[in-house]
Tab-separated table of C-alpha atoms in Angstrom:
chain	number	residue	atom	x	y	z
E	1241	MET	CA	122.057	228.484	94.109
E	1242	ILE	CA	121.115	225.826	92.355
E	1243	PRO	CA	118.129	223.376	94.495
E	1244	TRP	CA	119.183	219.436	95.525
E	1245	VAL	CA	116.398	217.074	93.340
E	1246	GLN	CA	116.077	213.826	94.528
E	1247	LEU	CA	116.515	211.731	91.450
E	1248	ASP	CA	115.265	207.629	93.089
E	1249	SER	CA	115.501	206.315	96.551
E	1250	ALA	CA	116.254	202.561	97.635
E	1251	ARG	CA	115.397	200.668	100.697
E	1252	THR	CA	118.633	199.020	102.829
E	1253	PRO	CA	118.724	196.029	103.092
E	1254	ASP	CA	116.714	195.374	106.626
E	1255	GLY	CA	114.127	197.771	104.788
E	1256	GLY	CA	114.162	199.655	107.958
E	1257	GLN	CA	115.995	203.361	106.189
E	1258	GLU	CA	116.116	204.821	102.697
E	1259	LEU	CA	119.104	205.867	100.815
E	1260	ARG	CA	118.198	208.489	98.712
E	1261	LEU	CA	120.445	209.820	95.382
E	1262	LYS	CA	120.147	213.540	95.001
E	1263	GLN	CA	121.475	215.661	92.790
E	1264	ARG	CA	122.899	219.785	92.243
E	1265	GLY	CA	124.137	220.508	88.990
E	1266	ALA	CA	127.611	218.244	88.717
E	1267	GLU	CA	127.248	217.396	92.510
E	1268	PHE	CA	126.030	214.060	93.840
E	1269	SER	CA	125.033	212.744	96.739
E	1270	ILE	CA	123.860	209.688	98.599
E	1271	MET	CA	121.621	210.010	101.926
E	1272	LEU	CA	120.692	207.719	104.543
E	1273	GLY	CA	118.041	209.914	106.532
E	1274	THR	CA	119.655	213.227	107.503
E	1275	ASN	CA	122.856	211.459	107.252
E	1276	GLU	CA	124.964	212.356	103.951
E	1277	LEU	CA	127.111	209.328	103.205
E	1278	MET	CA	129.456	210.165	100.492
E	1279	ASN	CA	129.388	213.180	97.964
E	1280	SER	CA	131.168	213.436	94.269
E	1281	ARG	CA	133.274	216.220	95.718
E	1282	LEU	CA	134.563	214.342	98.718
E	1283	SER	CA	137.173	211.462	97.994
E	1284	GLY	CA	140.105	211.901	98.889
E	1285	SER	CA	139.487	209.661	102.106
E	1286	GLU	CA	138.139	206.906	99.979
E	1287	GLU	CA	140.716	206.993	97.743
E	1288	ALA	CA	143.394	207.126	100.241
E	1289	LEU	CA	141.742	203.357	101.107
E	1290	ALA	CA	142.498	202.497	98.064
E	1291	ARG	CA	146.530	203.427	97.266
E	1292	LEU	CA	146.976	202.537	101.611
E	1293	SER	CA	145.754	198.981	100.764
E	1294	CYS	CA	148.238	198.440	97.303
E	1295	GLU	CA	150.973	199.637	98.831
E	1296	ARG	CA	151.074	197.289	101.217
E	1297	ILE	CA	150.742	194.610	98.400
E	1298	ALA	CA	152.669	195.983	95.242
E	1299	GLY	CA	154.515	193.435	93.276
E	1300	ARG	CA	152.229	190.298	93.765
E	1301	LYS	CA	151.395	188.213	90.828
E	1302	ARG	CA	147.417	188.110	90.126
E	1303	PRO	CA	146.542	189.540	93.166
E	1304	SER	CA	143.098	189.358	94.294
E	1305	ILE	CA	141.296	192.561	95.797
E	1306	LEU	CA	137.259	192.087	97.741
E	1307	ILE	CA	136.247	195.665	97.995
E	1308	GLY	CA	132.914	196.394	100.199
E	1309	GLY	CA	130.977	199.123	99.120
E	1310	LEU	CA	130.893	200.307	95.974
E	1311	GLY	CA	129.777	203.816	96.932
E	1312	MET	CA	130.340	206.215	93.910
E	1313	GLY	CA	133.551	204.160	93.079
E	1314	PHE	CA	136.474	206.352	94.603
E	1315	THR	CA	137.260	203.257	95.954
E	1316	LEU	CA	137.641	201.533	93.081
E	1317	ARG	CA	138.804	203.780	90.767
E	1318	ALA	CA	142.240	204.273	92.947
E	1319	ALA	CA	142.619	200.117	93.010
E	1320	LEU	CA	141.914	200.226	89.044
E	1321	ALA	CA	144.766	203.201	88.807
E	1322	THR	CA	147.551	201.425	90.935
E	1323	LEU	CA	147.159	197.615	90.414
E	1324	ASP	CA	148.876	196.012	87.368
E	1325	GLY	CA	146.971	194.598	84.211
E	1326	ASP	CA	146.728	190.882	86.274
E	1327	ALA	CA	144.693	192.263	88.681
E	1328	ALA	CA	141.469	190.634	89.715
E	1329	VAL	CA	139.215	193.609	91.752
E	1330	THR	CA	135.617	192.216	93.091
E	1331	VAL	CA	133.114	194.681	94.385
E	1332	ALA	CA	130.472	193.426	96.573
E	1333	GLU	CA	127.544	195.616	96.953
E	1334	LEU	CA	124.595	194.928	99.464
E	1335	VAL	CA	122.270	197.451	97.520
E	1336	PRO	CA	121.349	196.241	93.375
E	1337	ALA	CA	119.758	200.168	93.220
E	1338	VAL	CA	123.949	202.115	93.824
E	1339	VAL	CA	125.000	199.466	91.055
E	1340	ALA	CA	121.924	201.024	88.478
E	1341	TRP	CA	122.425	204.738	89.644
E	1342	ALA	CA	126.702	203.823	89.221
E	1343	ARG	CA	125.638	202.558	85.669
E	1344	GLY	CA	122.836	205.136	85.106
E	1345	PRO	CA	122.543	208.963	86.867
E	1346	MET	CA	126.552	208.700	87.909
E	1347	SER	CA	127.416	206.983	84.520
E	1348	GLU	CA	130.109	209.773	84.370
E	1349	ILE	CA	131.463	209.613	87.769
E	1350	PHE	CA	132.617	205.915	87.251
E	1351	ASP	CA	133.666	206.924	83.720
E	1352	GLY	CA	133.714	202.906	82.250
E	1353	CYS	CA	135.304	201.097	85.402
E	1354	LEU	CA	132.380	199.321	86.430
E	1355	ASP	CA	133.595	197.356	82.267
E	1356	ASP	CA	137.314	197.310	83.287
E	1357	PRO	CA	138.161	193.585	82.632
E	1358	ARG	CA	139.757	193.293	85.882
E	1359	VAL	CA	136.087	193.663	87.344
E	1360	THR	CA	133.275	191.672	88.769
E	1361	ILE	CA	130.750	193.348	90.106
E	1362	ARG	CA	128.653	190.768	92.627
E	1363	GLU	CA	125.506	192.042	94.342
E	1364	ALA	CA	126.035	190.006	97.538
E	1365	ASP	CA	126.981	190.261	101.094
E	1366	VAL	CA	130.425	190.985	101.767
E	1367	GLY	CA	130.759	189.567	104.699
E	1368	GLN	CA	129.111	186.065	102.762
E	1369	LEU	CA	132.483	186.670	100.224
E	1370	ILE	CA	134.532	186.371	103.166
E	1371	ARG	CA	133.370	183.208	104.574
E	1372	ALA	CA	133.199	182.170	102.244
E	1373	GLU	CA	136.641	180.901	101.060
E	1374	LYS	CA	139.861	180.601	103.111
E	1375	ALA	CA	143.334	182.467	101.885
E	1376	ALA	CA	141.648	184.135	98.885
E	1377	TRP	CA	142.332	187.391	98.727
E	1378	ASP	CA	145.637	189.383	99.740
E	1379	ALA	CA	143.454	192.498	100.528
E	1380	ILE	CA	140.122	193.319	101.637
E	1381	LEU	CA	138.575	197.419	101.843
E	1382	LEU	CA	135.664	197.644	103.229
E	1383	ASP	CA	133.886	201.024	103.365
E	1384	VAL	CA	130.055	199.589	103.477
E	1385	ASP	CA	129.579	201.758	106.503
E	1386	ASN	CA	130.374	205.369	108.511
E	1387	GLY	CA	133.252	203.056	110.138
E	1388	PRO	CA	132.963	199.712	112.478
E	1389	GLU	CA	129.388	200.083	113.189
E	1390	GLY	CA	126.217	198.581	111.435
E	1391	ILE	CA	124.705	201.829	110.151
E	1392	VAL	CA	123.630	201.557	107.042
E	1393	TYR	CA	122.870	197.717	107.465
E	1394	LYS	CA	122.432	196.536	111.187
E	1395	GLY	CA	123.857	192.967	109.946
E	1396	ASN	CA	127.531	194.633	109.054
E	1397	ASP	CA	128.192	194.490	112.414
E	1398	THR	CA	129.512	190.853	112.393
E	1399	LEU	CA	131.723	191.948	109.743
E	1400	TYR	CA	133.612	194.409	112.879
E	1401	GLY	CA	133.213	191.800	115.892
E	1402	ALA	CA	135.941	189.466	117.131
E	1403	ALA	CA	133.656	186.368	114.890
E	1404	GLY	CA	134.208	188.813	111.826
E	1405	LEU	CA	137.572	189.218	111.942
E	1406	ALA	CA	139.144	186.215	112.497
E	1407	ALA	CA	137.053	185.342	109.370
E	1408	THR	CA	138.713	188.046	107.935
E	1409	ARG	CA	141.949	186.714	108.270
E	1410	ALA	CA	141.634	183.565	107.516
E	1411	ALA	CA	140.003	184.281	104.157
E	1412	LEU	CA	143.376	186.663	103.385
E	1413	THR	CA	146.689	185.921	101.698
E	1414	PRO	CA	149.548	185.732	104.167
E	1415	GLY	CA	150.340	188.933	104.406
E	1416	GLY	CA	147.312	190.200	103.029
E	1417	VAL	CA	145.452	193.038	104.328
E	1418	LEU	CA	142.418	194.269	105.915
E	1419	ALA	CA	141.973	198.164	105.422
E	1420	VAL	CA	138.487	199.385	107.379
E	1421	TRP	CA	137.542	202.836	106.018
E	1422	SER	CA	135.440	205.422	108.784
E	1423	GLN	CA	134.450	208.582	109.386
E	1424	GLY	CA	136.564	209.080	113.310
E	1425	PRO	CA	138.436	206.944	115.263
E	1426	ASP	CA	136.816	203.973	117.177
E	1427	SER	CA	139.239	202.829	119.892
E	1428	GLY	CA	137.731	199.689	120.466
E	1429	PHE	CA	137.922	198.634	116.714
E	1430	THR	CA	141.743	199.466	117.255
E	1431	ARG	CA	142.340	197.059	119.981
E	1432	ARG	CA	139.682	194.578	118.540
E	1433	LEU	CA	141.862	194.367	115.148
E	1434	LYS	CA	145.313	194.208	117.839
E	1435	GLN	CA	143.284	190.626	119.520
E	1436	ALA	CA	142.273	189.422	116.724
E	1437	ALA	CA	146.486	188.972	115.626
E	1438	PHE	CA	146.770	191.714	113.048
E	1439	ALA	CA	149.785	194.298	112.880
E	1440	VAL	CA	147.170	197.199	113.007
E	1441	GLU	CA	148.244	200.486	111.892
E	1442	GLU	CA	145.361	203.418	112.487
E	1443	ILE	CA	145.745	206.649	109.629
E	1444	ASN	CA	144.752	209.823	109.841
E	1445	THR	CA	143.773	211.060	106.530
E	1446	ARG	CA	141.258	214.126	105.290
E	1447	ALA	CA	137.825	213.983	103.001
E	1448	ASN	CA	139.454	215.996	100.069
E	1449	GLY	CA	143.116	215.977	100.082
E	1450	LYS	CA	144.255	217.779	102.626
E	1451	ARG	CA	141.398	219.327	103.194
E	1452	GLY	CA	137.789	218.415	104.715
E	1453	ALA	CA	136.752	216.204	107.926
E	1454	ARG	CA	139.267	214.598	109.382
E	1455	HIS	CA	138.349	210.306	108.459
E	1456	VAL	CA	140.490	206.858	110.067
E	1457	ILE	CA	141.465	204.296	107.693
E	1458	TRP	CA	142.631	200.900	109.436
E	1459	VAL	CA	145.062	198.810	107.565
E	1460	ALA	CA	145.913	195.366	109.184
E	1461	ALA	CA	147.820	192.708	108.176
E	1462	ASN	CA	147.421	189.422	108.166
E	1463	GLN	CA	150.526	187.774	110.336
E	1464	ALA	CA	150.068	184.278	109.180
């Protein structure tokens, strides 16, 4: 069996933990301690995050999409494959090394999508971009942790509480959607979305098409 090789590491934004990029043959993995955050062989649910969101804003002229978390680019590539040429997609990634990995050792996986003219990469906190402007986004897609809890970066907790959800709703256009990826269900988060006046769908999906672990995607529409 081909052994795993660690290619690089980076500290999380608070400096408290270490992200590690590993490779085994053509397979890549991003680890946080002993927890695998993502694997290049398992992309189904991240792609579903983009597909479900883009379906709900289909037909809009020049849609603006904000993706929180670059990861291995699964969500970004799926969004680009679905959206028309007039779309604008901004990706907020808080860890600069993740962007460097995308342009370096994982460049074949990304297949040039970072250079798509529709794409802007911001090395920034997605929460700051959300709070920066009202009614700016037709869709906001969040995959910055393993769910609505700040595992990678505790500052992400502010995205999922009442104040964070109110700010996100204000940042969305009328009828715009917030979509959140999670490794599992969270009834408290579903309740908070409803309390924030979103129309909520909780969708179960698989890590790899019809196989693999079961993940959850919330698609929450701004009813304003």
